[in-house]
Structures are given as structure tokens and as C-alpha cells.
Coordinates of C-alpha atoms in Angstrom, one line a residue:
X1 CA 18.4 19.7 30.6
X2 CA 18.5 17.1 27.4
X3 CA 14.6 15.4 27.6
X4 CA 13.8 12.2 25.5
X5 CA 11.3 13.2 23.0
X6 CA 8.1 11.0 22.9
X7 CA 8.1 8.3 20.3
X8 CA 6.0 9.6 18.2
X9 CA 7.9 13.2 18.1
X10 CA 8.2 14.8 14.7
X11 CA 6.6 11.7 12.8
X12 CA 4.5 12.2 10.2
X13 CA 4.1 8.3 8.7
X14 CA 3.9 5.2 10.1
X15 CA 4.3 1.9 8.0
X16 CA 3.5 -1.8 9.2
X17 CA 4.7 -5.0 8.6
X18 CA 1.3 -7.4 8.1
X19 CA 1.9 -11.2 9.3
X20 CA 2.7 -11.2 13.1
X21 CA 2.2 -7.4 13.4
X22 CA -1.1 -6.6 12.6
X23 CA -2.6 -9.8 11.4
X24 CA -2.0 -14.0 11.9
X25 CA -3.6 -17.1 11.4
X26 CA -5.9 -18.1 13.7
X27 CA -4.7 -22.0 13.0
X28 CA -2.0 -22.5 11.1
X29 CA -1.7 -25.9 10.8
X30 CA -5.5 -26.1 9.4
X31 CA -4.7 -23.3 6.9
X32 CA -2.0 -25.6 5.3
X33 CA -4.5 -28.6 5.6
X34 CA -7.0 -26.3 4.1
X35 CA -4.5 -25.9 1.2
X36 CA -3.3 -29.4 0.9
X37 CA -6.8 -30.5 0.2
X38 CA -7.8 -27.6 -2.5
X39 CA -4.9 -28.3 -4.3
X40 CA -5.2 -32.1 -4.5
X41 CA -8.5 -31.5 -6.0
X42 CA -7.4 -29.6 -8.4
X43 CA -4.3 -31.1 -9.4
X44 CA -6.3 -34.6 -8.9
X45 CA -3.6 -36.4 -6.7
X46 CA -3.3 -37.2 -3.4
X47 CA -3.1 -35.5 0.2
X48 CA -0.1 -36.5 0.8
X49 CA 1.1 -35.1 -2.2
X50 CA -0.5 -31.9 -2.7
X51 CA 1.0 -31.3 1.4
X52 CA 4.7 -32.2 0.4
X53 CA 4.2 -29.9 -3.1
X54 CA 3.2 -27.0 -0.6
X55 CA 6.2 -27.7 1.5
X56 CA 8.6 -27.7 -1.6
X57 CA 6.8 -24.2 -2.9
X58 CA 7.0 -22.6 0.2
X59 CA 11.1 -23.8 0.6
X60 CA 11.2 -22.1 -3.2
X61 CA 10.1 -19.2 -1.7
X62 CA 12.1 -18.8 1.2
X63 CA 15.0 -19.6 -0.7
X64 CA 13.9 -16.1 -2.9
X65 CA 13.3 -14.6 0.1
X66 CA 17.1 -14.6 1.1
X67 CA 18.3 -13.6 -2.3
X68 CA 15.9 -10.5 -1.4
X69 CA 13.5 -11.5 -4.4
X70 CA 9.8 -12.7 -4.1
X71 CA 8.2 -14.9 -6.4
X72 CA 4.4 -13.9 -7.9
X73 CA 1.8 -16.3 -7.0
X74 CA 2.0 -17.3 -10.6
X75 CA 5.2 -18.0 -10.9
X76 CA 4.5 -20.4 -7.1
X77 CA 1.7 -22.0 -9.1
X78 CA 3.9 -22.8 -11.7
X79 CA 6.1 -24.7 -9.3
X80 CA 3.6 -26.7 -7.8
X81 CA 2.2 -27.9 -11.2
X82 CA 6.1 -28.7 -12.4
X83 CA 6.7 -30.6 -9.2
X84 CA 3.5 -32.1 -9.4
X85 CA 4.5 -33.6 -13.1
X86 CA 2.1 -32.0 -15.2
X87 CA 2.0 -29.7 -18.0
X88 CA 1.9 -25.8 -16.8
X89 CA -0.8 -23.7 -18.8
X90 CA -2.6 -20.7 -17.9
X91 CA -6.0 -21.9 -17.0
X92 CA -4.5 -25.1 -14.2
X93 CA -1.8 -22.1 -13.0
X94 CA -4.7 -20.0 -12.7
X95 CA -6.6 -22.8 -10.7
X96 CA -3.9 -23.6 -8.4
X97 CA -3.3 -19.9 -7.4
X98 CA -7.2 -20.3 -6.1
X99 CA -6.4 -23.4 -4.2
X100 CA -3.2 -21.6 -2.7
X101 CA -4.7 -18.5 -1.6
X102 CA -8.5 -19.7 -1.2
X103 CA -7.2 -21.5 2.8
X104 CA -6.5 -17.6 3.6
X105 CA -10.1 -16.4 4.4
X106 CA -11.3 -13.7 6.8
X107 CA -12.2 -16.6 9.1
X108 CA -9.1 -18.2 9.1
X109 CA -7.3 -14.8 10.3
X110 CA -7.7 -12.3 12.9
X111 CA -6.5 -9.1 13.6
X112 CA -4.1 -8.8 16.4
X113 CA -5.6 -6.6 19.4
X114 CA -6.0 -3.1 19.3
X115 CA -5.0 -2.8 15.2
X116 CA -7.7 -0.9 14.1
X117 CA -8.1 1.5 17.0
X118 CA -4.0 2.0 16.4
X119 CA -4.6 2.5 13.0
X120 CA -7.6 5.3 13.4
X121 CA -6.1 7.0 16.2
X122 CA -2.7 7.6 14.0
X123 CA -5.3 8.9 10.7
X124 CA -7.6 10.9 13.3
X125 CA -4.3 12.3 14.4
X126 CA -2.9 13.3 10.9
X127 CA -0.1 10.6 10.7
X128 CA 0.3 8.9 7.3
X129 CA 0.1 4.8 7.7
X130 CA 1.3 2.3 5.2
X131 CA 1.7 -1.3 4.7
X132 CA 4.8 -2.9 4.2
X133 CA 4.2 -6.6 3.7
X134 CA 6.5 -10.2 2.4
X135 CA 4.4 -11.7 0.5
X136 CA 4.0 -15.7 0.8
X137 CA 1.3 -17.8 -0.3
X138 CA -1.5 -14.7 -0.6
X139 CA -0.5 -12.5 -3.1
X140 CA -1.1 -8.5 -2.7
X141 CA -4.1 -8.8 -4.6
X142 CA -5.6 -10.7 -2.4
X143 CA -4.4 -9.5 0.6
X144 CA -6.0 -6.5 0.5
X145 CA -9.0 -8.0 -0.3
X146 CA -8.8 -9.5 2.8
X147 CA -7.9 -6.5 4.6
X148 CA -11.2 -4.8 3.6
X149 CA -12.9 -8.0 4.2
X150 CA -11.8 -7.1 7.8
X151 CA -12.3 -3.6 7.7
X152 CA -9.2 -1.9 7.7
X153 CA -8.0 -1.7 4.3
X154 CA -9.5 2.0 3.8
X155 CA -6.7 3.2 7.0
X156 CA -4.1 2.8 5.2
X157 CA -2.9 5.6 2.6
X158 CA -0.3 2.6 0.6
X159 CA 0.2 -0.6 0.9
X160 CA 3.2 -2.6 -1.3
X161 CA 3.7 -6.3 -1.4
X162 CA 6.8 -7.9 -2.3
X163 CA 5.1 -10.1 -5.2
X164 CA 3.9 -7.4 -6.9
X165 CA 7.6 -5.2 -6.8
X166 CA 9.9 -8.4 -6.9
X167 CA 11.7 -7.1 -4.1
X168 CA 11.4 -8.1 -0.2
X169 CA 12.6 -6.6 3.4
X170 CA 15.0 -5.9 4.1
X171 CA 15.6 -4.4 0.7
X172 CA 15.4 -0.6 0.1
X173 CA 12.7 -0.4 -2.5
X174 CA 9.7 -1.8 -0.6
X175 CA 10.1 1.2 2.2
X176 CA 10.8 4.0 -0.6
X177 CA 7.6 3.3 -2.3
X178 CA 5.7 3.5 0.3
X179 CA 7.5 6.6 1.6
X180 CA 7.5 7.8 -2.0
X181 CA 3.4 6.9 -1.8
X182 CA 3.0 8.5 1.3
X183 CA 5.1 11.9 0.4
X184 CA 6.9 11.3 3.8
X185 CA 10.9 11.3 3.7
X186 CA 12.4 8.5 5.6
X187 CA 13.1 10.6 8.9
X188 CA 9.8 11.5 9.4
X189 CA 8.8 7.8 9.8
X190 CA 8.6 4.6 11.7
X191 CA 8.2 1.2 10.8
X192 CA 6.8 -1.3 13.2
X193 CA 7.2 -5.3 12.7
X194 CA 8.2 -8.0 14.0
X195 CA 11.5 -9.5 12.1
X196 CA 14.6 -8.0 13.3
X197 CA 16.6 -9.0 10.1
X198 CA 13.9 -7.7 7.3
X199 CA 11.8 -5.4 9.1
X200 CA 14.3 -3.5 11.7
X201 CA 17.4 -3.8 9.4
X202 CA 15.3 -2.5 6.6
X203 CA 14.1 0.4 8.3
X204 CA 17.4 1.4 9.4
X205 CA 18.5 1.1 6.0
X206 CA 16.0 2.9 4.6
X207 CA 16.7 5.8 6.9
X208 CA 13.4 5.1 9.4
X209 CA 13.0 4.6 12.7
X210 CA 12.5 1.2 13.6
X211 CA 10.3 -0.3 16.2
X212 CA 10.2 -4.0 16.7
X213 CA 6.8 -5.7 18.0
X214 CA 7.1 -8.4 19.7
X215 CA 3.6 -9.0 21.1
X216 CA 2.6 -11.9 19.0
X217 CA 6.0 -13.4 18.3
X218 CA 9.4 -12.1 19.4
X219 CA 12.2 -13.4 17.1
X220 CA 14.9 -13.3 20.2
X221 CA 16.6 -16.3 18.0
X222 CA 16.5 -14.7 14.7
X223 CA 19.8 -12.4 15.6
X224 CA 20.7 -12.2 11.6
X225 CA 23.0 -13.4 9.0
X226 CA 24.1 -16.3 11.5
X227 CA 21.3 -17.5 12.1
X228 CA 20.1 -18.0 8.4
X229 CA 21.1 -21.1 7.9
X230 CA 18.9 -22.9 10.7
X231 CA 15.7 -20.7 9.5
X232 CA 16.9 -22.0 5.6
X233 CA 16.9 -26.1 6.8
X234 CA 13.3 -24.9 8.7
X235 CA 12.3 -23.5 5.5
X236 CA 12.6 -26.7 3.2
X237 CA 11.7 -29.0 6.5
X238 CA 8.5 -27.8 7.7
X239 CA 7.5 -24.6 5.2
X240 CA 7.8 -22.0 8.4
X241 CA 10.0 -19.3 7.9
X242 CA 11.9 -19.8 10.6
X243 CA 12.5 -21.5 13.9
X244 CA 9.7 -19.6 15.5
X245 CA 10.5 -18.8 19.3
X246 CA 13.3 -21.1 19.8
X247 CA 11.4 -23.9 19.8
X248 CA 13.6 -26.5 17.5
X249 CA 16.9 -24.9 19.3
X250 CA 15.5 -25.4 22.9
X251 CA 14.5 -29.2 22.4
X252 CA 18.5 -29.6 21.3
X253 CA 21.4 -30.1 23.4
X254 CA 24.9 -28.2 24.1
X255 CA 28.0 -29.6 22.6
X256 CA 30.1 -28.4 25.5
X257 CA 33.0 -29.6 24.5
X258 CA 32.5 -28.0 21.1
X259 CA 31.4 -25.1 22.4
X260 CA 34.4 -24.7 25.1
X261 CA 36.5 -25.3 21.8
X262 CA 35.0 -22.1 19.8
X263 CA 34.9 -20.0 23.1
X264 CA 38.4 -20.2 23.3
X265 CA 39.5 -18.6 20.2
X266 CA 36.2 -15.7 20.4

């Protein structure tokens, strides 16, 4: 009699994705005002402005994301000072990656339930845990400041963000260095997250087990390569990285016609 081993069977690491696994904003919508209004300060223009600049960096980076590359928060605060017209040196660039990453405070996140006790029940139980993380407009550097700001920084025995390797899920590298890190071959571990296109396709590839959390958003529109486009017009639209739950799609309507037109040659 064949049984179904428990989940957890034979593992010995478990990596995470960060945004919308383990962490999110608490207000996203303030965090970008919060942003827009440090970097028209320091760029000395206006609101308005510094909001559409932040737009046009975040479509920059979403456009990297899908050639599997991530930018460095310098090279983002570059951008903004180019699109903003003025002259890039090292002390504004410096600035403006303050301004960008200074709305991203330990008050303007929280930990999604039960993340810490998850995380010291797997160390208590002698299961590696990493972090696997896309960077956007935080940088590594100060992400895990912000994770030990929150107190769970010291669970995890790696964490790698895309800015600081160049590479993003659902590329190979991001998952071998952690593995690597870790000194767990690939199927021993899991990786949990949220994304079926970069964090479940990248597990598989990297020969892990994937499980897809869908507690605090469930990408049930996000079904891969066909579905790139829409999240690419999102991108330089709004800044999100996608049409988060449907919501764009849903407010649309069906071209039947069209649609009876396409279903006949499936």
C-alpha cells in the first residue's frame, strides 16, 4: 500500500519568497505617496512629478524584470535623476536612493501571520531556511535591515536579492546560491511564494519542490508567458507588477464574437 509522504518528508531547506509571502505593505498607496514626496524634496520639483518619475522607474524595472535582470537601486536612482533632467553624480544618486527606499519602514510593513512562528518551528526543527527575494524599490541592503528591524532576520541561514546578483526568478542562479549557501541540494528543498511564473516555475527549474502561497494574494490570472503582456502595460500604467487579482480583467468585457472566432480554430 503506496502512502503520500507528508510535505515536509525528506526536506532539509526551505527557501521563501519575501513580498506577498512573508511580508507586504500595510498601505501601498501611502508608501508610493510617501516616496513621491521624499523624492520631490530632494530633486526640488514637484509632486506631480516626482509620482510620474516613480511610475517610469518602476516600468524600467519591470521591463528588467522580464529580461530576467534586476537593476541596483543605483542604477534606479540614476533613472529618476535622468528623467528628472538633471545631471547624475554620486552624492544626488546617493540622495535619491534614500528617498526611494526611506517610504519602506518597519511601520509601513507587517509580517504576514504566523511568519515568525513558521520560521522558528522549521530552525527548532533542524530545517535550513532561506530567502529568496525580487528586489524593487528596497534594495537587499536594506531589506534586511528591515527584516531585523522586525525581528526575523537572524532565522534565516541566507538570504539573496536580485539587485545584488543581477539575476531575478525565475532564473536559476538566485535558488543555487542559496542552496549553494545553505549546503542543501535542490531535492531536499522547497520553495514557498506566491508568483506562479517566477517563484513556482523557478523552483521547478531549479530542481525544488514548489509550493505556491496564496494567502495574501493568489495570482489565479498570472497563468505565464500569455499573460505577460497585460502585467507589462500594468507595469508602465500604474507601477504594480501586475494585474493583481483580476481586478483590471474583471471590470472589462467579453468580445464574444471574437472570442467564438479564436474558439473555433483551438
Amino acid at each position: 500500500m503506496h502512502t503520500t509522504p507528508p510535505p515536509l518528508s525528506g526536506t532539509r531547506a526551505v527557501t521563501y519568497d519575501l513580498w506577498l509571502t512573508l511580508l507586504e505593505d500595510i498601505d501601498l498607496e501611502r508608501t508610493k505617496d510617501d516616496r513621491a514626496t521624499a523624492l520631490a524634496k530632494t530633486l526640488s520639483t514637484s509632486y506631480d512629478a516626482a509620482l510620474q518619475l516613480q511610475v517610469e522607474a518602476s516600468s524600467a524595472l519591470h521591463a528588467g524584470w522580464e529580461r530576467g535582470r534586476t537593476q541596483t537601486m543605483n542604477e534606479i536612482a540614476e533613472g529618476i535623476v535622468r528623467g528628472a533632467g538633471q545631471e547624475v553624480d554620486a552624492t544626488l544618486v546617493e540622495q535619491v536612493v534614500f528617498a526611494v527606499e526611506g517610504a519602506t519602514t518597519p511601520d509601513a510593513v507587517r509580517l504576514l501571520p504566523g511568519t515568525r512562528q513558521t520560521l522558528a518551528s522549521l530552525r527548532a526543527a533542524g530545517i535550513e531556511v532561506g530567502l529568496v527575494c525580487d528586489t524593487g524599490m528596497s534594495g537587499g541592503g536594506h531589506l534586511r535591515g528591515l527584516l531585523d528591524d522586525l525581528g526575523v532576520l537572524e532565522l534565516f541561514g541566507t538570504t539573496v536579492f536580485s539587485d545584488e546578483i543581477g539575476v531575478n526568478k525565475p532564473g536559476l542562479r538566485p535558488f543555487t546560491l542559496a542552496l549553494d549557501s545553505l549546503g542543501v541540494p535542490p531535492a531536499s528543498a522547497v520553495h514557498v511564494g506566491d508568483l506562479r511564473r517566477r517563484d513556482v516555475a523557478g523552483a521547478v527549474g531549479a530542481g525544488m519542490r514548489p509550493v505556491r502561497y496564496r494567502g495574501a494574494h493568489d495570482d489565479a490570472f498570472d497563468t505565464g508567458p500569455a499573460n505577460a503582456p497585460l502585467n507589462d502595460w500594468v507595469g508602465r500604467a500604474t507601477g504594480e507588477a501586475m494585474d493583481r487579482d483580476g481586478a483590471l480583467s474583471q471590470r472589462g468585457r467579453v468580445d464574444e464574437a471574437r472570442l467564438a472566432q479564436l474558439l473555433a480554430h483551438p
